[in-house]
Amino acid sequence: MYLNRNYGAPVAGSGVQGKNQQFSTNPEGDRTAYFADNPSHAFDGLKAPNAAQQKLAGRTDAAIQKWKKKYEQTGNTKYRVLEIYARYGNNIRKNNRYTIRDFTRYVDVRISGNELNRTKGHGFGRHMVQKFKLVGPDWLCEVRVKVTDKNGKPVIDPKTKKQAVRIYDFYNKKTKELGEFKSNGKHIPKQLKWDRHVLRSPGFRDHSLRMVMGERVTQNTREAYKKLNAQIQRETGRSNGVTIREQRSNAIPRWKPNQYTKYDPNFNPSVNRVGTGGPLSEAAYRQGQDRAMAKELQKMYQGANTRGGFGRPGGVDFSTLELNYVGNAVKGKGIDYSFKADYVPNEDTAPGYGGEKALSLSSDAFFTWLALTPDRMWVNLNPDQPDKIMDAKFAKTDAGRVLLEADMEMKRDWARTLNPKQSPGREYMNAVPKVDGVPCFSPIRNWIVPERAKVRQQDGGIYILDAPLKVNTAKMDFDAVPADHCSKKLTEQQKQYTVDLMRRLITPEVKKKVNNDPKYKDLRTVYRSRVAAEFVRRQDAQQATDFRKIINSNNLKRWPLRAPHQNWDKRTVWEQARKSFLEGEYTYEWENGGQIYTYTVGGVDFSKSPRRNVSRVQFNLEKPRLDETTKTSVKSETAYRNTDTAYLGGGGSGRAAPGDGADDPGPGDPTPGDPTPSPSQPGGGNSSPPATHQPPGKPGDGDADGELGDTGSNTPIGLIAGIAAALAAVGGGLTWWMRRRRTIED
């Protein structure tokens, strides 16, 4: 049935692993992939029928069968389209609780989803037959068992009103093993009910049951079969009569794009390339934009096939989404990408949502950093410079909005951290010099810059292992400081002392917030995209890619501000900052004199993207099997090792099509060394990192430390650094200066 040939003799080593344990799982190194054909997925971009098209297609069962037959006879996709339209019309005509009126959602759930649910189970079964060598004269499949109770009396199925029949996926006549394949990790209650009768009935009291499941088994399923196992042991004295083998494997949907396949713009350099989607964009689409929508969609998808082809609807926590990998940017093939995210603790009660927004922000930022020349990658909240808030083009992107808003929030956090009523503000205020009995310190500027990213270049792509941000603090004298400002009475040595103390006590706390607080999540997202864009810039500098026309073009029309921020204005943030600067936003009461202080700081500069390439040994130690997990994630949602972290991606390799070189191996003896289907490597297969590109102008950038502060452009690094320095010097650009106001309370 599965391998398309007969085996006339038993095969050595045949049998399901884990027989001697009630529950067992395959080791990390044994996590493999299998294919599930899903040709209907190629129609995910089909538009809803108009009145004339629906009339032509019809709405009846007869119309469905008519177009289905024509498509099977000719292979012409227009007949498949008419069949889908007929099915949709029939679904609307019936108008019951299963009706889905949104056409695109209907195609995803009822056409593509239902097909994948069927083929995924078959694909997993084939994979397990090959894996465990369940072939030869002793093994049978699709065995039908009439259900009787422990006294041998027929058990009636309340639905059919006839004797119940339990169909087992595999059976061994010699060992008397009954078995069930489940590509997901959840049992069907009705089957469990029949299993309880079968294993206690006279003809099967000496039989065992083997459940083989392809995903992490739910706690409910484990408990249910553990309970059944204990019951069998009590009644028959046999241990491990019921076992679960968690044989985690990844299902890779496979289809061939056509003119009806949806165009996915994420990380896609082309405006019309199809078939570039993947499990991430699909999971985002299926989880909705808010919690209410997530629950509604979850009900719809689970109603179609619970934990079947759709996996775990609502299971991904998109608030934790992070770009993990971008592949080799080969001209004509776009680019592969992979993200990681936590699974939600319980998707049934609190499903995740917001994936489309998170993915779009990362993708749009990636293209923004490619299109912008580095001298435009900054924001400035100087209250005296309303005309120099940020570059005009940058201000029309979400990446620019995120940087400016993060700058404002960093200013607020800096002020909050200075609060003398709590640590470390208390320690700082007590330690700085006092003028007229109150704390006084130098005017300063604080700004956010990238800290050295930790990456691994391998297999033609780059793994972003860590991308921290840094908060810089520096002393700065301003002409605008009032003549009576307390700092005028400090010596240069005292001023420098207050700044050094600031760096030691206050700045680390603000940095911690920038790198960990959820309110800076978008800032961290766009920075990871900056690291990825820098990698692509470097690739393109060596050999032309699909991104060449975008790089340094300053053309951002494809990636504008998205809803709900489409009307966002940089001036609004600047006015908030100016008001905070002039009127104060936080007041601190100094216990010695009842003084009130207000402080402002700021600046973000992403003109550079420094990084350090870790060694292969360190990469394998810190992230074992991450490379294999990532490759699979481009085509299939993949859980990382034994964690609650999911990896999902997409791109040019985001789907597998029959005939693309990724087909299953042909039938043959399932010997221990047989290769198991695995996804193709993103990009090339060269496991050694390419030679570091060294741009002109500054030799030594490719040194052992991996300092990659340049942009990968043809502009000498010295000039880029000079531009950044000039921006920092002109009128306090890229900075906020700190101002202290003193008032006497009544």
XYZ file of C-alpha atoms in Angstrom:
746
model
C 0.000 0.000 0.000
C 2.698 2.498 0.968
C 5.841 1.293 -0.819
C 4.217 -0.031 -4.011
C 5.723 -3.501 -3.871
C 5.387 -6.835 -2.054
C 7.909 -8.272 0.382
C 7.762 -12.050 0.430
C 9.918 -12.572 3.497
C 10.260 -10.904 6.912
C 12.714 -7.992 7.076
C 15.338 -7.894 9.841
C 14.785 -5.256 12.496
C 11.122 -4.844 11.687
C 8.867 -3.320 14.352
C 7.885 -0.154 16.170
C 10.474 1.143 18.623
C 9.615 1.772 22.268
C 7.575 -1.396 22.897
C 8.889 -1.757 26.422
C 7.800 1.706 27.532
C 4.296 3.009 27.951
C 5.488 6.284 26.424
C 8.660 6.927 24.428
C 9.872 9.571 22.007
C 12.406 9.581 19.232
C 15.707 11.339 19.993
C 16.500 14.756 18.559
C 18.802 13.265 15.940
C 15.964 11.107 14.648
C 13.581 13.992 13.843
C 13.008 13.656 10.120
C 10.681 15.053 7.460
C 8.190 13.598 5.014
C 6.139 14.993 2.156
C 2.388 15.456 1.939
C 1.115 16.326 -1.524
C -1.177 19.346 -1.468
C -1.775 20.423 -5.098
C -4.873 22.397 -4.104
C -2.621 24.840 -2.270
C -1.596 26.197 -5.679
C -5.050 27.820 -5.902
C -4.693 29.907 -2.725
C -4.623 33.139 -4.744
C -7.801 32.409 -6.692
C -10.231 35.330 -6.584
C -13.869 34.935 -5.547
C -16.266 34.229 -8.409
C -18.463 36.988 -9.784
C -22.125 36.326 -10.501
C -21.491 35.109 -14.050
C -18.672 32.781 -13.005
C -20.744 31.306 -10.209
C -23.663 30.750 -12.567
C -21.381 28.947 -15.029
C -19.830 26.795 -12.295
C -23.127 25.891 -10.648
C -23.861 25.108 -7.013
C -24.905 21.469 -6.955
C -23.186 18.170 -6.195
C -23.683 17.219 -9.841
C -21.850 20.361 -10.979
C -18.971 19.568 -8.649
C -18.590 16.079 -10.059
C -18.881 17.369 -13.635
C -15.955 19.786 -13.336
C -13.962 17.336 -11.227
C -14.203 14.717 -13.964
C -13.197 17.197 -16.679
C -10.167 18.277 -14.688
C -9.069 14.679 -14.114
C -9.457 13.948 -17.837
C -7.670 17.041 -19.182
C -5.511 18.444 -16.392
C -6.682 21.925 -17.448
C -6.687 24.210 -14.408
C -9.763 26.128 -15.614
C -11.872 23.058 -14.806
C -10.330 22.842 -11.349
C -11.274 26.509 -10.849
C -14.858 25.783 -11.868
C -14.933 22.801 -9.512
C -13.780 25.027 -6.633
C -16.387 27.634 -7.535
C -19.082 24.934 -7.622
C -17.995 23.655 -4.205
C -18.036 27.187 -2.811
C -21.506 27.843 -4.242
C -22.766 24.560 -2.807
C -21.327 25.538 0.569
C -23.201 28.876 0.468
C -26.414 27.212 -0.730
C -26.490 24.807 2.219
C -26.127 27.694 4.680
C -25.489 25.675 7.817
C -23.048 25.885 10.715
C -20.228 24.622 8.467
C -20.735 27.386 5.881
C -17.718 29.636 5.241
C -18.662 32.779 3.315
C -15.227 34.350 2.952
C -14.007 32.797 -0.312
C -10.268 32.977 0.393
C -10.781 31.444 3.801
C -13.036 28.779 2.270
C -10.297 27.744 -0.168
C -7.752 27.561 2.649
C -9.985 25.552 4.996
C -12.125 23.365 2.759
C -10.082 22.961 -0.421
C -6.401 23.093 0.501
C -6.819 22.208 4.182
C -9.074 19.199 3.718
C -6.757 17.812 1.064
C -3.670 18.243 3.251
C -5.446 16.618 6.170
C -5.904 13.471 4.073
C -2.481 13.388 2.441
C -0.609 14.251 5.641
C -1.907 11.107 7.323
C -0.989 8.979 4.321
C 2.454 10.593 4.067
C 3.157 9.966 7.743
C 2.001 6.362 7.428
C 4.293 5.787 4.473
C 7.163 7.399 6.364
C 6.606 5.167 9.405
C 6.268 1.984 7.341
C 9.628 2.794 5.813
C 11.168 3.923 9.106
C 10.140 0.854 11.126
C 10.217 -1.561 8.166
C 6.644 -2.740 8.658
C 6.720 -4.979 5.585
C 6.684 -8.695 4.857
C 4.084 -11.449 5.181
C 3.423 -10.849 8.894
C 2.349 -7.219 8.462
C -1.112 -6.202 7.296
C -2.626 -2.738 6.918
C -6.131 -1.323 7.172
C -7.307 -4.232 9.321
C -11.012 -4.112 10.216
C -11.962 -5.431 13.666
C -15.576 -5.888 14.707
C -15.907 -4.450 18.199
C -17.217 -6.637 21.029
C -17.249 -6.121 24.771
C -15.357 -8.188 27.362
C -18.120 -10.794 27.238
C -17.957 -11.134 23.458
C -21.195 -9.289 22.774
C -21.314 -6.860 19.795
C -20.865 -3.185 20.648
C -23.326 -1.012 18.740
C -22.214 2.276 17.196
C -24.896 4.800 18.251
C -24.428 6.721 15.004
C -24.848 3.841 12.533
C -26.992 1.655 14.820
C -24.822 -1.262 13.672
C -21.938 -3.189 15.223
C -18.980 -0.866 15.594
C -15.887 -1.492 13.463
C -12.411 -0.322 14.438
C -9.966 0.040 11.533
C -6.301 -0.261 12.541
C -3.581 1.162 10.294
C -1.232 -1.773 10.818
C -1.303 -5.259 12.345
C 1.294 -7.979 12.907
C -0.142 -11.503 12.799
C 2.835 -13.015 14.591
C 3.332 -10.548 17.467
C -0.385 -9.664 17.646
C 0.241 -5.935 17.580
C -2.569 -3.598 16.562
C -1.369 -0.159 15.510
C -2.506 3.354 14.683
C -0.644 6.136 12.842
C -1.455 9.715 13.855
C 0.438 12.459 12.036
C -0.580 14.826 14.843
C -0.348 14.367 18.608
C -3.992 13.951 19.537
C -6.233 10.892 19.715
C -9.828 10.531 18.535
C -12.102 9.828 21.523
C -14.322 7.446 19.556
C -11.347 5.305 18.550
C -10.165 5.189 22.163
C -13.625 4.010 23.164
C -13.471 1.133 20.671
C -9.856 0.332 21.693
C -10.980 -0.139 25.280
C -13.537 -2.733 24.167
C -11.283 -4.506 21.650
C -8.338 -5.057 24.003
C -10.632 -6.524 26.680
C -12.668 -8.717 24.327
C -12.128 -12.520 24.271
C -10.386 -12.619 20.903
C -7.906 -9.841 21.625
C -6.989 -10.100 25.311
C -3.509 -11.259 24.280
C -3.036 -8.379 21.799
C -1.237 -5.070 22.265
C -1.892 -1.603 20.895
C 0.846 0.643 19.441
C 0.039 4.320 18.907
C 2.603 6.023 16.629
C 2.224 9.813 16.631
C 4.066 12.395 14.537
C 3.899 15.461 16.785
C 4.251 16.236 20.458
C 1.531 14.184 22.125
C -1.000 16.205 24.075
C -1.203 15.679 27.799
C -4.821 14.600 27.486
C -3.893 11.834 25.022
C -0.995 10.615 27.159
C -3.206 10.411 30.233
C -6.040 8.666 28.381
C -3.834 5.845 27.050
C -1.887 5.603 30.282
C -5.175 4.954 32.018
C -6.130 2.317 29.438
C -2.723 0.652 29.796
C -3.194 0.427 33.574
C -6.658 -1.100 33.111
C -5.324 -3.741 30.702
C -2.519 -4.598 33.104
C -4.947 -5.030 35.995
C -7.252 -7.285 33.997
C -4.720 -9.334 32.011
C -1.481 -9.014 33.959
C 0.351 -7.831 30.814
C 2.538 -4.736 31.149
C 2.901 -2.235 28.310
C -0.109 -3.627 26.504
C -0.797 -0.087 25.326
C 2.142 2.101 24.278
C 2.623 5.456 22.606
C 5.593 6.109 20.370
C 6.058 9.829 19.803
C 7.932 9.753 16.509
C 8.205 13.457 15.847
C 8.440 14.205 12.144
C 7.736 17.245 10.030
C 5.164 17.210 7.251
C 6.241 19.273 4.251
C 3.309 20.252 2.010
C 4.166 19.871 -1.661
C 2.562 21.573 -4.629
C 3.404 23.232 -7.934
C 2.519 26.949 -8.373
C 0.309 28.097 -11.207
C -1.329 31.353 -12.303
C -3.722 31.143 -9.339
C -1.041 30.889 -6.635
C -0.950 33.737 -4.130
C 1.825 36.307 -4.298
C 3.481 36.749 -0.911
C 5.400 40.043 -0.578
C 7.352 39.155 2.577
C 11.114 39.149 1.922
C 10.226 38.892 -1.761
C 12.245 41.201 -4.044
C 9.871 40.676 -6.969
C 6.465 42.287 -7.337
C 5.024 39.238 -9.086
C 6.952 36.169 -7.935
C 4.527 33.446 -6.836
C 5.068 30.449 -4.627
C 7.294 32.329 -2.193
C 5.130 31.752 0.848
C 5.723 29.294 3.631
C 4.544 28.075 7.022
C 5.096 31.435 8.736
C 2.851 33.529 6.495
C 0.237 30.762 6.578
C 0.297 30.460 10.378
C 0.005 34.245 10.653
C -2.988 34.266 8.298
C -4.692 31.482 10.244
C -4.276 33.114 13.661
C -5.788 36.508 12.888
C -5.031 40.084 13.849
C -6.455 40.227 17.368
C -7.560 37.865 20.121
C -11.244 37.852 19.128
C -10.409 37.040 15.516
C -7.914 34.390 16.658
C -10.591 32.556 18.622
C -13.053 32.750 15.758
C -10.528 31.408 13.246
C -9.326 28.722 15.625
C -12.867 27.409 15.917
C -13.178 27.374 12.135
C -9.903 25.549 11.482
C -10.283 23.066 14.299
C -13.800 22.360 13.110
C -12.329 21.351 9.767
C -9.606 19.074 11.152
C -8.367 19.363 14.722
C -4.564 19.157 14.775
C -4.617 17.683 11.295
C -3.202 19.472 8.276
C -3.346 22.768 10.119
C -1.240 21.636 13.073
C -1.987 23.868 16.067
C -4.189 26.818 15.003
C -3.552 29.610 17.474
C -0.457 27.906 18.830
C 2.237 30.468 17.951
C 2.921 33.436 20.230
C 3.715 36.065 17.611
C 4.609 38.658 20.240
C 7.885 36.699 20.602
C 8.617 36.464 16.870
C 12.296 36.986 15.968
C 14.121 36.771 12.659
C 16.535 33.865 12.961
C 17.946 33.262 9.484
C 18.166 34.539 5.933
C 19.557 32.357 3.196
C 21.720 32.769 0.156
C 20.367 35.495 -2.100
C 20.723 33.648 -5.405
C 19.623 35.670 -8.417
C 16.328 34.417 -9.784
C 15.404 32.583 -6.572
C 14.773 35.360 -4.066
C 15.720 34.461 -0.520
C 14.744 31.970 2.181
C 14.037 33.147 5.722
C 13.226 31.652 9.101
C 11.853 33.068 12.342
C 11.557 31.662 15.824
C 8.707 32.205 18.272
C 7.422 30.646 21.456
C 4.334 28.490 21.481
C 1.535 29.869 23.634
C 1.021 27.945 26.898
C -2.510 26.904 25.958
C -3.824 27.805 22.527
C -7.285 26.448 23.336
C -7.894 29.139 25.963
C -5.618 31.952 24.747
C -4.600 31.562 21.086
C -1.834 33.705 19.646
C -2.478 36.455 17.121
C -0.862 39.406 15.337
C 1.492 37.405 13.120
C 0.786 39.269 9.884
C 1.631 42.591 11.514
C 4.843 41.262 13.077
C 5.975 39.594 9.851
C 5.183 42.649 7.742
C 7.130 44.933 10.076
C 10.206 42.719 9.845
C 9.955 42.337 6.073
C 9.271 46.023 5.418
C 12.166 47.019 7.665
C 14.439 44.597 5.790
C 13.659 46.331 2.494
C 13.857 49.774 4.096
C 17.414 49.076 5.258
C 18.298 47.791 1.790
C 16.781 50.724 -0.083
C 18.056 53.505 2.173
C 21.586 54.760 1.908
C 23.177 54.488 5.381
C 23.462 58.249 5.861
C 19.648 58.345 6.187
C 19.383 55.748 8.967
C 18.975 58.020 11.971
C 16.422 59.989 13.967
C 16.847 63.166 15.988
C 14.635 64.638 18.713
C 16.386 67.950 19.295
C 13.757 70.483 20.421
C 15.591 73.235 18.552
C 15.642 71.336 15.237
C 12.108 70.621 13.957
C 13.533 70.528 10.429
C 16.031 67.768 11.268
C 13.866 65.154 12.991
C 14.663 62.453 10.435
C 15.156 61.929 6.730
C 11.965 62.675 4.765
C 11.906 59.273 3.018
C 12.721 57.406 6.223
C 9.809 59.188 7.910
C 7.387 57.480 5.532
C 8.305 53.970 6.733
C 7.409 51.908 9.769
C 11.089 51.319 10.475
C 11.588 55.083 10.803
C 8.480 55.426 12.956
C 9.686 52.658 15.262
C 13.099 54.289 15.722
C 11.692 57.716 16.533
C 9.080 56.380 18.956
C 11.686 54.165 20.630
C 13.927 57.202 21.033
C 11.113 59.028 22.826
C 10.390 56.014 25.025
C 14.073 55.632 25.877
C 14.083 59.259 27.050
C 11.175 58.521 29.331
C 12.808 55.377 30.712
C 16.001 57.276 31.380
C 14.030 59.841 33.352
C 12.155 57.135 35.258
C 15.418 55.419 36.153
C 16.777 58.640 37.688
C 13.992 58.678 40.283
C 15.798 59.230 43.615
C 13.120 57.294 45.509
C 14.250 53.993 44.018
C 17.433 52.218 42.997
C 19.614 53.011 41.079
C 18.381 56.616 40.918
C 18.770 56.909 44.682
C 22.423 55.857 44.598
C 23.155 58.170 41.684
C 21.531 61.248 43.193
C 23.312 60.671 46.494
C 26.683 60.290 44.787
C 26.748 63.246 42.377
C 28.010 66.695 43.486
C 25.508 69.001 45.203
C 24.971 72.603 44.246
C 22.931 74.636 46.721
C 22.099 71.376 48.476
C 20.625 69.556 45.476
C 22.127 66.989 43.049
C 23.754 68.419 39.953
C 25.304 66.732 36.941
C 26.553 67.529 33.493
C 24.284 67.966 30.465
C 24.499 64.705 28.553
C 23.209 62.969 25.471
C 21.904 59.394 25.331
C 21.355 57.505 22.093
C 20.702 53.946 20.948
C 23.100 52.150 18.597
C 23.496 48.527 17.536
C 25.755 46.442 19.708
C 27.779 43.778 17.955
C 25.416 41.110 16.643
C 26.331 37.467 17.123
C 25.935 35.565 13.859
C 26.984 32.410 12.084
C 27.554 32.356 8.319
C 26.942 28.841 7.084
C 25.375 27.016 4.155
C 25.360 30.236 2.167
C 23.105 32.019 4.703
C 23.393 33.747 8.042
C 22.009 32.698 11.446
C 21.269 35.667 13.724
C 21.967 34.214 17.164
C 21.797 37.478 19.092
C 21.257 41.104 18.087
C 21.562 43.295 21.208
C 21.224 47.059 21.307
C 23.379 49.495 23.219
C 22.600 52.790 24.936
C 25.424 55.311 24.717
C 25.892 58.132 27.214
C 28.219 61.072 26.680
C 28.860 64.505 28.166
C 27.825 67.326 25.919
C 27.957 71.087 26.445
C 25.226 73.156 24.837
C 25.039 76.857 24.157
C 21.349 76.679 25.037
C 22.001 75.672 28.636
C 20.643 78.539 30.840
C 23.236 80.722 32.521
C 21.961 79.789 35.974
C 22.105 76.041 35.316
C 23.822 74.285 38.215
C 26.334 72.577 35.920
C 27.920 75.972 35.287
C 29.244 75.743 38.857
C 30.835 72.314 38.329
C 34.418 71.784 37.310
C 35.188 69.788 34.171
C 36.422 66.982 36.401
C 33.140 66.986 38.355
C 31.130 66.969 35.137
C 33.039 64.010 33.810
C 32.575 62.203 37.122
C 28.782 62.578 36.896
C 28.829 61.191 33.348
C 31.038 58.243 34.302
C 28.726 57.506 37.216
C 25.734 57.745 34.873
C 27.285 55.156 32.582
C 27.861 52.826 35.519
C 24.531 53.129 37.369
C 21.796 54.467 35.088
C 22.694 53.545 31.516
C 22.823 49.746 32.133
C 19.273 49.811 33.490
C 18.006 51.670 30.452
C 19.921 49.313 28.164
C 18.295 46.357 29.920
C 14.857 47.783 29.160
C 15.718 48.436 25.513
C 16.826 44.817 25.075
C 14.086 43.097 27.074
C 10.996 45.226 27.651
C 8.019 44.382 25.366
C 7.552 48.063 24.500
C 10.865 47.970 22.593
C 9.953 44.753 20.765
C 9.427 46.556 17.455
C 12.808 48.266 17.763
C 14.508 44.911 18.265
C 12.561 43.520 15.303
C 13.715 46.206 12.889
C 17.307 45.857 14.115
C 17.386 42.135 13.333
C 16.145 43.067 9.873
C 19.023 45.551 9.703
C 21.496 42.710 10.359
C 19.839 40.574 7.666
C 19.850 43.450 5.175
C 23.539 44.071 5.831
C 24.248 40.440 4.986
C 22.350 40.722 1.683
C 24.162 43.969 0.878
C 27.458 42.132 1.262
C 26.309 39.247 -0.908
C 25.195 41.614 -3.630
C 28.524 43.471 -3.477
C 30.204 40.215 -4.489
C 27.661 38.981 -7.024
C 24.442 40.455 -8.394
C 21.237 39.335 -6.625
C 17.529 40.000 -7.081
C 17.942 42.838 -4.580
C 20.446 44.899 -6.585
C 17.887 47.344 -7.984
C 16.567 47.955 -4.479
C 19.879 48.497 -2.664
C 20.668 52.205 -2.107
C 17.824 53.205 -4.429
C 16.078 55.270 -1.721
C 12.856 54.086 -3.362
C 10.490 53.029 -0.563
C 7.129 53.121 -2.343
C 6.523 49.380 -1.855
C 7.050 49.605 1.914
C 5.086 52.604 3.225
C 3.605 53.169 6.666
C 0.967 50.496 7.277
C -2.364 50.753 9.066
C -3.070 51.815 11.737
C -0.049 54.130 11.369
C -0.613 55.207 7.769
C -1.174 58.831 8.858
C 1.694 58.911 11.343
C 3.645 62.170 11.409
C 7.161 62.589 12.772
C 6.245 66.094 13.912
C 3.775 64.671 16.463
C 6.545 62.816 18.286
C 8.834 65.830 18.086
C 6.144 68.025 19.655
C 5.707 65.516 22.472
C 9.454 65.589 23.050
C 9.628 69.380 22.963
C 6.756 69.661 25.439
C 8.487 67.187 27.725
C 11.717 69.177 27.391
C 10.141 72.568 28.109
C 7.452 71.658 30.607
C 8.774 68.489 32.154
C 7.231 65.039 32.213
C 8.561 63.508 35.434
C 8.969 65.268 38.771
C 11.221 64.086 41.546
C 11.126 65.559 45.022
C 14.521 65.920 46.606
C 14.072 65.363 50.326
C 16.491 68.111 51.356
C 14.915 70.969 49.523
C 11.665 70.004 47.860
C 13.135 70.567 44.418
C 11.523 69.418 41.161
C 13.643 68.148 38.273
C 12.875 67.274 34.666
C 15.279 65.506 32.321
C 15.309 64.672 28.607
C 17.581 62.503 26.473
C 17.539 60.613 23.156
C 18.741 59.549 19.710
C 18.858 56.379 17.578
C 21.473 55.629 14.915
C 21.346 52.454 12.803
C 23.808 53.619 10.142
C 26.123 50.753 11.131
C 25.482 47.090 11.795
C 28.500 45.566 13.570
C 28.565 41.802 13.928
C 30.748 38.922 15.059
C 30.789 35.596 13.240
C 30.941 32.736 15.762
C 32.878 29.561 14.992
C 31.257 26.326 13.869
C 32.212 24.664 17.155
C 30.593 27.418 19.224
C 27.530 27.425 16.963
C 27.030 23.661 17.353
C 27.549 23.812 21.119
C 25.193 26.728 21.726
C 22.547 25.846 19.122
C 22.742 22.105 18.393
C 20.845 21.110 15.245
C 19.653 24.659 14.671
C 20.853 24.475 11.078
C 18.709 21.413 10.342
C 15.728 22.851 12.193
C 16.029 26.079 10.224
C 16.217 24.339 6.854
C 13.062 22.389 7.631
C 11.286 25.499 8.956
C 11.399 27.129 5.510
C 8.848 24.519 4.390
C 7.210 23.306 7.588
C 6.585 24.600 11.107
C 9.218 22.931 13.277
C 9.567 22.688 17.049
C 13.154 23.169 18.211
C 14.444 20.171 20.113
C 12.425 19.545 23.311
C 11.457 23.183 23.801
C 8.311 25.226 23.362
C 9.972 27.226 20.598
C 8.697 27.057 17.042
C 10.682 27.808 13.892
C 8.729 28.955 10.840
C 9.857 30.516 7.594
C 9.287 30.827 3.898
C 10.820 32.168 0.712
C 11.785 30.739 -2.653
C 12.051 27.263 -1.106
C 8.910 27.718 0.944
C 7.065 25.087 -1.009
C 8.114 21.789 -2.564
C 6.761 20.790 -5.942
C 6.744 17.348 -7.534
C 9.688 17.153 -9.872
C 11.753 19.854 -8.164
C 14.364 17.377 -6.978
C 12.822 16.959 -3.552
C 10.636 13.946 -4.282
C 10.537 10.896 -2.050
C 13.076 8.201 -2.866
C 11.694 5.407 -4.978
C 10.415 2.150 -3.478
C 13.062 -0.173 -2.143
C 14.021 -2.298 0.795
C 13.687 -0.117 3.915
C 17.136 -0.933 5.250
C 18.697 0.876 8.205
C 20.734 3.140 5.946
C 17.902 4.299 3.707
C 17.725 8.075 3.335
C 14.649 9.749 4.701
C 13.112 12.628 2.725
C 14.475 15.913 3.978
C 14.002 19.464 2.793
C 16.563 20.878 0.440
C 19.181 23.168 1.916
C 18.394 26.862 1.513
C 20.865 28.250 -0.945
C 23.954 26.199 -1.669
C 25.252 23.278 0.319
C 28.694 24.653 1.122
C 29.050 24.286 4.886
C 32.123 26.496 5.199
C 31.555 30.262 5.446
C 32.575 32.259 2.379
C 35.558 34.559 2.516
C 34.707 37.799 4.258
C 34.136 40.640 1.811
C 36.450 43.534 2.635
C 35.190 46.856 1.282
C 37.685 49.481 0.188
C 38.836 52.163 2.555
C 39.534 50.249 5.777
C 41.646 47.102 5.716
C 41.176 44.702 8.560
C 37.378 44.776 8.892
C 37.325 41.032 8.347
C 39.566 40.318 11.315
C 39.170 37.600 13.922
C 36.747 39.708 15.965
C 34.380 39.872 13.029
C 33.829 43.647 13.353
C 31.606 44.491 10.414
C 30.727 48.103 11.003
C 30.586 49.050 7.327
C 27.489 48.891 5.175
C 28.692 46.598 2.431
C 28.341 49.495 -0.014
C 31.057 50.954 -2.221
C 31.392 53.940 0.105
C 34.613 53.743 2.136
C 33.962 52.983 5.786
C 35.961 56.047 6.795
C 33.524 58.261 4.938
C 30.494 56.543 6.504
C 31.960 57.063 9.965
C 32.649 60.684 9.097
C 29.039 61.230 8.025
C 27.773 59.723 11.281
C 30.141 61.911 13.287
C 29.011 65.007 11.409
C 25.375 64.211 12.098
C 26.166 63.853 15.787
C 27.915 67.201 15.906
C 25.606 69.495 13.972
C 23.255 71.210 16.408
C 23.242 68.215 18.724
C 21.987 65.915 15.940
C 21.089 62.377 17.008
C 20.963 63.597 20.578
C 18.836 64.932 23.371
C 20.560 67.123 25.809
C 19.702 66.896 29.444
C 18.266 69.937 31.097
C 17.527 70.413 34.743
C 14.887 72.856 35.854
C 14.563 73.853 39.451
C 11.428 75.254 41.019
C 10.520 75.851 44.607
C 7.412 74.099 45.861
C 4.884 76.052 47.874
